PDB file of C-alpha atoms and ligand atoms in Angstrom:
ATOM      1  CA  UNK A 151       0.000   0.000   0.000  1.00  0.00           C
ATOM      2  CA  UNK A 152       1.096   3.518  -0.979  1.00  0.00           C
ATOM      3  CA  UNK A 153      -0.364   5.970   0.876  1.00  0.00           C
ATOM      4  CA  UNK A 154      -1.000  10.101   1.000  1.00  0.00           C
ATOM      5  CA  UNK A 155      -1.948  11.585   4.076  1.00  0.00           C
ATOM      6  CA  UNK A 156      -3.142  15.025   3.089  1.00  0.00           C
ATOM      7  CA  UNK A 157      -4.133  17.754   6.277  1.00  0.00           C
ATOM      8  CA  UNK A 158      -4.365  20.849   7.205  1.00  0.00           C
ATOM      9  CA  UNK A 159      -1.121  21.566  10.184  1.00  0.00           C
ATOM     10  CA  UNK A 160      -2.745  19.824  12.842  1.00  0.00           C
ATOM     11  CA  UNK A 161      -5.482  17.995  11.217  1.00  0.00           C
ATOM     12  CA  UNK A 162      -3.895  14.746  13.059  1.00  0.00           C
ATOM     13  CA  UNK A 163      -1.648  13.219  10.046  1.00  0.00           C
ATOM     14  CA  UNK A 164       0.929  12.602  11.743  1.00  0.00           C
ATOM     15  CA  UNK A 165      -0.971  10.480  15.022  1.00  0.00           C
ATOM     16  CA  UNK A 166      -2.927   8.503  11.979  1.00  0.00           C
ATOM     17  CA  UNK A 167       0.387   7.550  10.025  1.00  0.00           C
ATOM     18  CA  UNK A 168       1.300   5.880  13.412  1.00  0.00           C
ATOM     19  CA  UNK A 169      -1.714   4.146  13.372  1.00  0.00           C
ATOM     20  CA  UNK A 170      -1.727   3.357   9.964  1.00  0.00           C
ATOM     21  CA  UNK A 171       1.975   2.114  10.266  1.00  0.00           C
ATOM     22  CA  UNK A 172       1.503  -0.243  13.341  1.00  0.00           C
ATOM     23  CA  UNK A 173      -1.620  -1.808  11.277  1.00  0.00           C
ATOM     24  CA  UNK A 174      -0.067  -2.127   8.075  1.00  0.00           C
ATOM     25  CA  UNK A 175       3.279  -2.738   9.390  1.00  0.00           C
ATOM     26  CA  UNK A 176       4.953  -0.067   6.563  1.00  0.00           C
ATOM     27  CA  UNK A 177       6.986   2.741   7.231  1.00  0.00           C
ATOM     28  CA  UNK A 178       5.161   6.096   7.992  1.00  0.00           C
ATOM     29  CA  UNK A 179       7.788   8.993   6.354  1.00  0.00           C
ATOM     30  CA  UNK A 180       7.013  12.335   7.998  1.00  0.00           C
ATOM     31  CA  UNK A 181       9.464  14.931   5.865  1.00  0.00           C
ATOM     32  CA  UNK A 182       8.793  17.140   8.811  1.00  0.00           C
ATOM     33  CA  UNK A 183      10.444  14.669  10.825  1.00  0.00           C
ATOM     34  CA  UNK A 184      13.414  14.036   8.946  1.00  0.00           C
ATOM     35  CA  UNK A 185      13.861  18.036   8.562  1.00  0.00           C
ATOM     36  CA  UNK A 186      13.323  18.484  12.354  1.00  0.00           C
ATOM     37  CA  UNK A 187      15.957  15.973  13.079  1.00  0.00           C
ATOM     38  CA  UNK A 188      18.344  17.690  10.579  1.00  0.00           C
ATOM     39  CA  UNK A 189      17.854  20.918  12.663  1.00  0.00           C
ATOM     40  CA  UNK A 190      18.437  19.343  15.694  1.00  0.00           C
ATOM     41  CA  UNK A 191      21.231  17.662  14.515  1.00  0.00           C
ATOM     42  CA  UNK A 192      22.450  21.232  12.890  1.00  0.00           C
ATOM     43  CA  UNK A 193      23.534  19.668   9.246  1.00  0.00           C
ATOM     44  CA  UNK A 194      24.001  22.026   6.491  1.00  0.00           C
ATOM     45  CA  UNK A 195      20.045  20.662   5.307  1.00  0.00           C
ATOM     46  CA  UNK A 196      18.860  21.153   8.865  1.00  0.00           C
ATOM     47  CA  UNK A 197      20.429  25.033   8.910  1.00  0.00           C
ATOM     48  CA  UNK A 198      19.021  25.759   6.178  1.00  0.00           C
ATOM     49  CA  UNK A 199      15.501  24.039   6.366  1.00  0.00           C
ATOM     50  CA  UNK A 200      15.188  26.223  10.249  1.00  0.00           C
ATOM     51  CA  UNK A 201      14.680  29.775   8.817  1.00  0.00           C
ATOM     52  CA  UNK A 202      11.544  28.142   6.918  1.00  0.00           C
ATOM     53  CA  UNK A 203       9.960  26.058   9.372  1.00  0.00           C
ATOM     54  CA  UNK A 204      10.454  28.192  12.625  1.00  0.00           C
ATOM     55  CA  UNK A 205       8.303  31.193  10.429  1.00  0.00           C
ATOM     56  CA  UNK A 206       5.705  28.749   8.992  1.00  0.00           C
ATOM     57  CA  UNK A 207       6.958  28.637   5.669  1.00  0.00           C
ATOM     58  CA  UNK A 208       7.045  25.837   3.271  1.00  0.00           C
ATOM     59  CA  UNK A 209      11.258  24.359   2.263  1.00  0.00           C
ATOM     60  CA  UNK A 210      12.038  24.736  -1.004  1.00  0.00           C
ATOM     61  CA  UNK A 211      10.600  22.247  -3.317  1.00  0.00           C
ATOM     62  CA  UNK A 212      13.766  20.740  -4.691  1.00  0.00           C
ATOM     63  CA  UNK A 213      15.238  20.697  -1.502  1.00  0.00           C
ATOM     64  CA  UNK A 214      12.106  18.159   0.108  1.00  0.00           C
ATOM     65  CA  UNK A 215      11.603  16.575  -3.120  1.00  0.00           C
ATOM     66  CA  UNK A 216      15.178  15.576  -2.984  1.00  0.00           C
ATOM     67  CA  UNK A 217      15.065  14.428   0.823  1.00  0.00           C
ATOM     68  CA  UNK A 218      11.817  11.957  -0.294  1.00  0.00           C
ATOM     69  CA  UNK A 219      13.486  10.818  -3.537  1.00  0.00           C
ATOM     70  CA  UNK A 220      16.833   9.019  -1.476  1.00  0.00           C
ATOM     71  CA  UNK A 221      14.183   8.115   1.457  1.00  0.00           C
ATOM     72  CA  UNK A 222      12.136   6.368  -0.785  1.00  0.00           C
ATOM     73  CA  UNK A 223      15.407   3.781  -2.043  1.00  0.00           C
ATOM     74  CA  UNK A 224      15.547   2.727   1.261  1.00  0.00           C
ATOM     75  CA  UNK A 225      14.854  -1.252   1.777  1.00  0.00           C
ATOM     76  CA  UNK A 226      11.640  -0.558   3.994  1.00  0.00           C
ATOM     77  CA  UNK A 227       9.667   1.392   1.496  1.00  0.00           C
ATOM     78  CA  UNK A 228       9.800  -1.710  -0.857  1.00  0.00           C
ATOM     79  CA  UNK A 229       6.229  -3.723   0.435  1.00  0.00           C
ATOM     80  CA  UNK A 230       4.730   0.674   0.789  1.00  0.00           C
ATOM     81  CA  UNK A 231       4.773   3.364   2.568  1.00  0.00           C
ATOM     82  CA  UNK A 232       2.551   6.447   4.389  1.00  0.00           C
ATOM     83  CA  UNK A 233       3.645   9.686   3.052  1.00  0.00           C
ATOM     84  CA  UNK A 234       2.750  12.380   6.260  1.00  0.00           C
ATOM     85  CA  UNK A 235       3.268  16.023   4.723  1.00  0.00           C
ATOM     86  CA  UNK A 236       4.505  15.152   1.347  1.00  0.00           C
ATOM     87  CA  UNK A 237       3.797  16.288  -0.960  1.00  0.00           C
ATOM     88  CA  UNK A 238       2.569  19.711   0.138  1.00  0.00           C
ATOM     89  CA  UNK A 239       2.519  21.937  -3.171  1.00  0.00           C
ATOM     90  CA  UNK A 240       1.387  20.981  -6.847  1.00  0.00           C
ATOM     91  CA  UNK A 241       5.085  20.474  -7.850  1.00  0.00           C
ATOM     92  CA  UNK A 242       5.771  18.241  -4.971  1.00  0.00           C
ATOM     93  CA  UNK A 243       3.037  15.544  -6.300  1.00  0.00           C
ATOM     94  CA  UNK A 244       4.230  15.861  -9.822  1.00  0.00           C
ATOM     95  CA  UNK A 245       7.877  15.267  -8.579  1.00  0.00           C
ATOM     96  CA  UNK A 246       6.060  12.219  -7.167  1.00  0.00           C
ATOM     97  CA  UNK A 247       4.230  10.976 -10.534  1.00  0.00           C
ATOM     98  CA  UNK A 248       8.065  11.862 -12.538  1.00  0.00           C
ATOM     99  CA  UNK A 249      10.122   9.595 -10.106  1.00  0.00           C
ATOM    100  CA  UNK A 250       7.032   6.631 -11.073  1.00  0.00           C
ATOM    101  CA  UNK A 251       5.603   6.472  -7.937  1.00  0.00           C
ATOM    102  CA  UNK A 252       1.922   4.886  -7.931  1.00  0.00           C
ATOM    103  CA  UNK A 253      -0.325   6.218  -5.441  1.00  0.00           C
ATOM    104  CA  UNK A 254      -3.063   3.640  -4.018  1.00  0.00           C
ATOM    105  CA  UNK A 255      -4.851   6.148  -1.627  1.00  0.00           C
ATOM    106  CA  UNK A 256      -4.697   9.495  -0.443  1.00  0.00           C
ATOM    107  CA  UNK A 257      -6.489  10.054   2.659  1.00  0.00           C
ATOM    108  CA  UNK A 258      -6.933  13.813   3.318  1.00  0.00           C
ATOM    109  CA  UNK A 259      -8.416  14.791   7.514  1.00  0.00           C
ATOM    110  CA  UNK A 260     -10.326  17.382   7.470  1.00  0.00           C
ATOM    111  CA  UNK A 261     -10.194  19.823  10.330  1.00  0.00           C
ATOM    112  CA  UNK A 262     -11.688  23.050  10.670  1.00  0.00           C
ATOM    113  CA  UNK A 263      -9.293  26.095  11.387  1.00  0.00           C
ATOM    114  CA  UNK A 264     -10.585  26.922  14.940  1.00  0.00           C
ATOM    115  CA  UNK A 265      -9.925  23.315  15.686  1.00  0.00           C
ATOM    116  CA  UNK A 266      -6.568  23.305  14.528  1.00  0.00           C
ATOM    117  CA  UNK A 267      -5.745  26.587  16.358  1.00  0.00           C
ATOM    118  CA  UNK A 268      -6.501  24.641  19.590  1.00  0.00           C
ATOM    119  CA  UNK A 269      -4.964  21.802  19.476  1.00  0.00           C
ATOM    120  CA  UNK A 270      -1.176  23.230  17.772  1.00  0.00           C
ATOM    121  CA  UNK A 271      -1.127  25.788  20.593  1.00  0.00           C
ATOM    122  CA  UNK A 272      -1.647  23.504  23.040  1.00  0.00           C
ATOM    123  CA  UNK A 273       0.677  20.715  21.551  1.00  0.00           C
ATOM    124  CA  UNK A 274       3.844  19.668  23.886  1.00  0.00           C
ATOM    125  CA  UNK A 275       6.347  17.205  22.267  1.00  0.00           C
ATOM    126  CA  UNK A 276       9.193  15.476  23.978  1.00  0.00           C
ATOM    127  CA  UNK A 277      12.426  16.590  23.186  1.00  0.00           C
ATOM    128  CA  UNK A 278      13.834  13.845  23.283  1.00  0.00           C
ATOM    129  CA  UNK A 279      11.578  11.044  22.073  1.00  0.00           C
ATOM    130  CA  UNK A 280       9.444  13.248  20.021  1.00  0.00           C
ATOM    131  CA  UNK A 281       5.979  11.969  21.825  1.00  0.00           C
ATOM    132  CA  UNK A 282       3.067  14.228  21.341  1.00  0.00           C
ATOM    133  CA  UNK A 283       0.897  15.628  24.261  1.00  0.00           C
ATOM    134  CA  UNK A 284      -1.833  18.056  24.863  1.00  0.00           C
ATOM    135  CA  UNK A 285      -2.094  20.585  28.042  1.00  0.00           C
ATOM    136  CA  UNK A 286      -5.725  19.839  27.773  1.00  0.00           C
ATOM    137  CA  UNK A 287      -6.775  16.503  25.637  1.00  0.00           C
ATOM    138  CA  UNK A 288      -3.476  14.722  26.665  1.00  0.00           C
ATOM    139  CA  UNK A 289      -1.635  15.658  29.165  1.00  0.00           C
ATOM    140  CA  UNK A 290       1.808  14.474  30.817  1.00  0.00           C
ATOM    141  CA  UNK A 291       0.863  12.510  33.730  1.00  0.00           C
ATOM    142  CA  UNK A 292       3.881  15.018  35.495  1.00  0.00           C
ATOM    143  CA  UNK A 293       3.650  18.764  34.310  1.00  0.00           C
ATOM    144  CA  UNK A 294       6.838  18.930  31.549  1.00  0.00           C
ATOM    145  CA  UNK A 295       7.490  15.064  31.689  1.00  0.00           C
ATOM    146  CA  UNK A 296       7.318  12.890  29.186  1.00  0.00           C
ATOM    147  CA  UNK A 297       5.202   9.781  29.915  1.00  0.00           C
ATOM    148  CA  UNK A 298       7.165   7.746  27.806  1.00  0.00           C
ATOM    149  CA  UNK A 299      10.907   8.489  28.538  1.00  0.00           C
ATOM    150  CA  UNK A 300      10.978  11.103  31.465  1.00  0.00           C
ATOM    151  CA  UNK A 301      12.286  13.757  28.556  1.00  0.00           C
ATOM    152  CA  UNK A 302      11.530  17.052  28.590  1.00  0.00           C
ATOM    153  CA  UNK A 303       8.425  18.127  27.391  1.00  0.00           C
ATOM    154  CA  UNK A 304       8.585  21.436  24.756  1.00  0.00           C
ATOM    155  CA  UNK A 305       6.438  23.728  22.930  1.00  0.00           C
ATOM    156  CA  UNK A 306       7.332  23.329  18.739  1.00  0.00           C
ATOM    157  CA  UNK A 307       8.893  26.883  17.734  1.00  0.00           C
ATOM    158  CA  UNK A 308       5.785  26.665  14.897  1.00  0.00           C
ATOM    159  CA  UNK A 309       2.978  26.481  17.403  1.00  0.00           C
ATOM    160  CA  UNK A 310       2.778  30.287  18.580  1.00  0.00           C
ATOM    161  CA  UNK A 311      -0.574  30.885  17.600  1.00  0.00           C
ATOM    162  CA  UNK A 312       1.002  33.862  15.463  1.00  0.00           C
ATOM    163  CA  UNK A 313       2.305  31.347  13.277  1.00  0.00           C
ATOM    164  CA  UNK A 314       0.138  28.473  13.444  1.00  0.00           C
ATOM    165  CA  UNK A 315      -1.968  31.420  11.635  1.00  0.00           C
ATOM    166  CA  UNK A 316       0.680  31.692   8.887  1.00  0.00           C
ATOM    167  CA  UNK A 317       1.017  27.976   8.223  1.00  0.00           C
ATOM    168  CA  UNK A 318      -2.943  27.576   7.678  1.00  0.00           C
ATOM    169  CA  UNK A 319      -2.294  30.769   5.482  1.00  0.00           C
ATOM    170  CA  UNK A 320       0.641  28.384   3.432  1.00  0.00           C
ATOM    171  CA  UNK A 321      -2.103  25.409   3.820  1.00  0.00           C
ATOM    172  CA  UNK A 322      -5.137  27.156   2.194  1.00  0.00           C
ATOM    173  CA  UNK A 323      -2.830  28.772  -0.820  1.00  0.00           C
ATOM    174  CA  UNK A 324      -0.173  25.629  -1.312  1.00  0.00           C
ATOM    175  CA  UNK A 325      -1.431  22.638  -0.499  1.00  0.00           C
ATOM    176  CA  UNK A 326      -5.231  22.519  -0.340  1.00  0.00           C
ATOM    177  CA  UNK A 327      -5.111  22.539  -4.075  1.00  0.00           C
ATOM    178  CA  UNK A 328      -3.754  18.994  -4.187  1.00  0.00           C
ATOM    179  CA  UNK A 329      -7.266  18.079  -3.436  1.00  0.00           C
ATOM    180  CA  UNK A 330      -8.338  18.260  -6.203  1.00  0.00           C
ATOM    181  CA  UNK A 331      -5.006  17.054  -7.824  1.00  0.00           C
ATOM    182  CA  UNK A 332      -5.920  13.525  -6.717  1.00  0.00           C
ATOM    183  CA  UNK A 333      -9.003  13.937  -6.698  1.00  0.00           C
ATOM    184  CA  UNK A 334      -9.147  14.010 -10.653  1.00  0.00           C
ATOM    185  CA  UNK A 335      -7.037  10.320 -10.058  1.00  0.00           C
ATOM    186  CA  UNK A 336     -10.024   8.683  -8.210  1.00  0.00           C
ATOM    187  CA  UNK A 337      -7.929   7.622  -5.155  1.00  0.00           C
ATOM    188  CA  UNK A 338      -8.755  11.269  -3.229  1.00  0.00           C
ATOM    189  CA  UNK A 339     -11.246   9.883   0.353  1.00  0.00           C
ATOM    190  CA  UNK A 340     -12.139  12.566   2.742  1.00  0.00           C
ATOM    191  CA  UNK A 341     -12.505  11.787   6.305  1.00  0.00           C
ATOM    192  CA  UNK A 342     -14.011  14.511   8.688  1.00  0.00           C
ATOM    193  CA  UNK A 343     -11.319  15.022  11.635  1.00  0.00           C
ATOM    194  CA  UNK A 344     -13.429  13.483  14.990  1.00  0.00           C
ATOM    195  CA  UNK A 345     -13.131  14.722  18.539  1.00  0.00           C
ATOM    196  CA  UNK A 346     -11.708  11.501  19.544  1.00  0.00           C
ATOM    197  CA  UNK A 347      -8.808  10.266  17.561  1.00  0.00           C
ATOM    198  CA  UNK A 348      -9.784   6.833  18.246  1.00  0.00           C
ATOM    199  CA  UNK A 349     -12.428   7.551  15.935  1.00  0.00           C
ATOM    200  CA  UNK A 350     -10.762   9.446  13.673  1.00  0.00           C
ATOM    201  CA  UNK A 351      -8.440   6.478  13.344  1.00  0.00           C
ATOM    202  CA  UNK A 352     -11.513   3.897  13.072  1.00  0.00           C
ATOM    203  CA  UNK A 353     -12.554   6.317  10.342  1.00  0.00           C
ATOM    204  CA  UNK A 354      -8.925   6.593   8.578  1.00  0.00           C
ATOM    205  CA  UNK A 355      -8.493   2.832   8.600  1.00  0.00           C
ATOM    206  CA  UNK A 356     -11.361   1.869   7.215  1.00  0.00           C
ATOM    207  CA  UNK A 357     -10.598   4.380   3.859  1.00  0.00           C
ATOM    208  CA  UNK A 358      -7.440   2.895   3.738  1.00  0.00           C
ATOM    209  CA  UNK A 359      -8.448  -0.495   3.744  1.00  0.00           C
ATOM    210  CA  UNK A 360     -11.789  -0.413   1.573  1.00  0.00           C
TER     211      UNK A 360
HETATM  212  P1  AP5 B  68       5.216  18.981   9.594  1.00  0.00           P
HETATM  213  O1  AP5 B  68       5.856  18.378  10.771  1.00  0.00           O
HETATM  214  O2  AP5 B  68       4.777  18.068   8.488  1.00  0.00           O
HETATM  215  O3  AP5 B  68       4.044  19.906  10.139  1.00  0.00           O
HETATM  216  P2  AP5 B  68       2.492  19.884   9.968  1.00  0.00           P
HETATM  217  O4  AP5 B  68       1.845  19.437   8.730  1.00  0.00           O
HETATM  218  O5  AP5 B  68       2.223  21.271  10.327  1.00  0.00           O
HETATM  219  O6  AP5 B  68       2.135  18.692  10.877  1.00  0.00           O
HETATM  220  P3  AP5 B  68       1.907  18.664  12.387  1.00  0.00           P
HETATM  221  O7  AP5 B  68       2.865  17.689  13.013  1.00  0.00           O
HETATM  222  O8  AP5 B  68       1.884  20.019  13.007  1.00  0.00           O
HETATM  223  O9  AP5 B  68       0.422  18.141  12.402  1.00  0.00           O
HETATM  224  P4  AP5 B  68      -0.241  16.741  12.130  1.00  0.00           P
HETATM  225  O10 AP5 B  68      -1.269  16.882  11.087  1.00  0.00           O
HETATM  226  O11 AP5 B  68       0.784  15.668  11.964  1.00  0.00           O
HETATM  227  O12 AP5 B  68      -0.994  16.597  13.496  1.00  0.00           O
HETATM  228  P5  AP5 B  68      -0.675  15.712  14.787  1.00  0.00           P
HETATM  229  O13 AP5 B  68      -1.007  14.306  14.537  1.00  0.00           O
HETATM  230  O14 AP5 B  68       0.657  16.051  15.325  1.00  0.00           O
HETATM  231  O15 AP5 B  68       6.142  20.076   8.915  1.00  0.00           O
HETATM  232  C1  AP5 B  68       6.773  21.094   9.676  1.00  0.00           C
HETATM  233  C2  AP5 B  68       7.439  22.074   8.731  1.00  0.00           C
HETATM  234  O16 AP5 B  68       8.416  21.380   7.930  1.00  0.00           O
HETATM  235  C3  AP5 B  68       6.519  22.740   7.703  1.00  0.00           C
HETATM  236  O17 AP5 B  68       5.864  23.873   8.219  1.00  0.00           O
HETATM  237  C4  AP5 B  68       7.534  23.081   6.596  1.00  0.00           C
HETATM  238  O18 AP5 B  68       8.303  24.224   6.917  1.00  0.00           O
HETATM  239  C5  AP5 B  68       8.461  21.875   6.599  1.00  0.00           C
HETATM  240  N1  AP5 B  68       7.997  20.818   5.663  1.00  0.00           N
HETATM  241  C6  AP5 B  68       7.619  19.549   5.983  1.00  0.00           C
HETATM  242  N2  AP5 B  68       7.250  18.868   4.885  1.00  0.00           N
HETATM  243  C7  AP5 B  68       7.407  19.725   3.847  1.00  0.00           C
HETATM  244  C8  AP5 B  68       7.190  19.628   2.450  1.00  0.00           C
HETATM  245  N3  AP5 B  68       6.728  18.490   1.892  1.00  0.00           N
HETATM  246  N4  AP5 B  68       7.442  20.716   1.685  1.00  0.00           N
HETATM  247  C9  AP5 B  68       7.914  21.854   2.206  1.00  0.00           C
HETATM  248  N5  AP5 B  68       8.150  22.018   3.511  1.00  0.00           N
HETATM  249  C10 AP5 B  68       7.900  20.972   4.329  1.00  0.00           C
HETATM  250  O19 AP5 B  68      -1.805  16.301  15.733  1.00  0.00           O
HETATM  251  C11 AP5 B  68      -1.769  17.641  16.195  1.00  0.00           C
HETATM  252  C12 AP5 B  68      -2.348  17.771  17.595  1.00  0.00           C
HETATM  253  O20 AP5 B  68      -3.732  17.408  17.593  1.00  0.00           O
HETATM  254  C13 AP5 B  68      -1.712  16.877  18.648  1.00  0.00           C
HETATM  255  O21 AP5 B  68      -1.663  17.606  19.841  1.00  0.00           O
HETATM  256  C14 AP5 B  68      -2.656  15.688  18.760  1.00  0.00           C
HETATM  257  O22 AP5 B  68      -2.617  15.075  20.036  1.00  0.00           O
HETATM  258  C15 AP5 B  68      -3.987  16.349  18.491  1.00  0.00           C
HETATM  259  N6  AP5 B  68      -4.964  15.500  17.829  1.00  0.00           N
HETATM  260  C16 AP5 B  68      -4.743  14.715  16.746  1.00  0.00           C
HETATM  261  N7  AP5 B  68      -5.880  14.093  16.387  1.00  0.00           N
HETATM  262  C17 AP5 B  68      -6.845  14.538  17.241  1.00  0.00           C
HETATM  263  C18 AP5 B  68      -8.227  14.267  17.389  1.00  0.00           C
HETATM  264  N8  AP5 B  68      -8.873  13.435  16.559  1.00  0.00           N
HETATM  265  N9  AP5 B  68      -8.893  14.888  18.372  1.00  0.00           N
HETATM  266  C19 AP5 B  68      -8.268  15.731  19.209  1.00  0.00           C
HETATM  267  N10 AP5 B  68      -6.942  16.023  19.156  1.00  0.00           N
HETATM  268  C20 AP5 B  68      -6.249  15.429  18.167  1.00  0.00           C
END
């Protein structure tokens, strides 16, 4: 299975490509990831991806598309794959149809803007494992502290509500249009963004296995 998750910031891609990877048992490829990681790490990609990312802007295309093109040779993406925030502009998904890359599903979450708002600014990740929390939804069972690896817990540089603003901005003019990009292929299903991401996931799995 080759799969497109396809989401507003926020919409919950990344917590359903987790899901979707422990049920499918295929690797879930978040190019946000991999360019976090290259900041952290402070590589010559990772400097130069941080100016972008910390003000809600989109990294160059050639720059991402070239990041998915050597992740894709890798052994694991052989059986499939989840793609979580690729590709994110019109140019991105035709990179993806030029390198011959067939698309079974793309699964977009829809999640309206308010919602979104809510749940970025109050999003805590680990710093060191990279776990997800919520102040309000999911909190740490210690204030700070991850559950899963006592880390520190850390608000993402891109969730001040000043520029969660800006990335649905880049969302709405960039990468909404891929909507109908696939959905012109046939393999576009929609599924509405639930309170509980239990049933969000319920919902996701079931378009990804129909
Ligand atoms: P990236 O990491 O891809 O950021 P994003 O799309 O903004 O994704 P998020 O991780 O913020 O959201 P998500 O949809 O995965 O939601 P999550 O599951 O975490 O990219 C970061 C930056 O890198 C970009 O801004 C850009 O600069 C650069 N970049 C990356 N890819 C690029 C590309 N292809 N081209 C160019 N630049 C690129 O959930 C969010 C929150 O909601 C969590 O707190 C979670 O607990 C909660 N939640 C999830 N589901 C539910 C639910 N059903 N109910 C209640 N709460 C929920």
């Amino acid at each position: 299975m080759r799969l497109i998750l396809l989401g507003a910031p926020g919409a919950g891609k990344g917590t359903q490509a987790e899901v979707i990877c422990n049920a499918l048992n295929i690797p879930a490829i978040s190019t946000g990831n991999i360019l976090r990681e290259a900041k952290a790490n402070k590589t010559a990609l990772g400097l130069e991806a941080a100016s972008y990312m910390d003000s809600g802007k989109l990294v160059p295309d050639e720059v991402v598309i070239n990041i998915l093109k050597e992740r894709l040779k890798e052994d694991d993406c052989k059986d499939g794959f989840i793609l979580d925030g690729f590709p994110r502009t019109v140019p991105q998904a035709e990179a993806l149809d030029k390198m011959g890359v067939v698309i079974d599903r793309v699964v977009d979450i829809e999640v309206p803007d308010e919602k979104i708002m809510a749940r970025l600014s109050g999003r805590r990740v680990c710093e060191k494992c990279g776990s997800s929390y919520h102040v309000e939804y999911k909190p740490t069972k210690v204030e700070g502290v991850c559950d899963r690896c006592g880390g520190k817990t850390v608000q993402r540089k891109d969730d001040s509500p000043e520029i969660i603003k800006d990335r649905l901005e880049v969302y709405h003019a960039q990468t909404e249009p891929l909507k109908d990009y696939y959905k012109k292929t046939g393999k576009l299903v929609i599924v509405e963004g639930q309170e509980e991401v239990a049933d969000t996931s319920a919902l996701t799995l079931k378009a990804v296995e129909a």
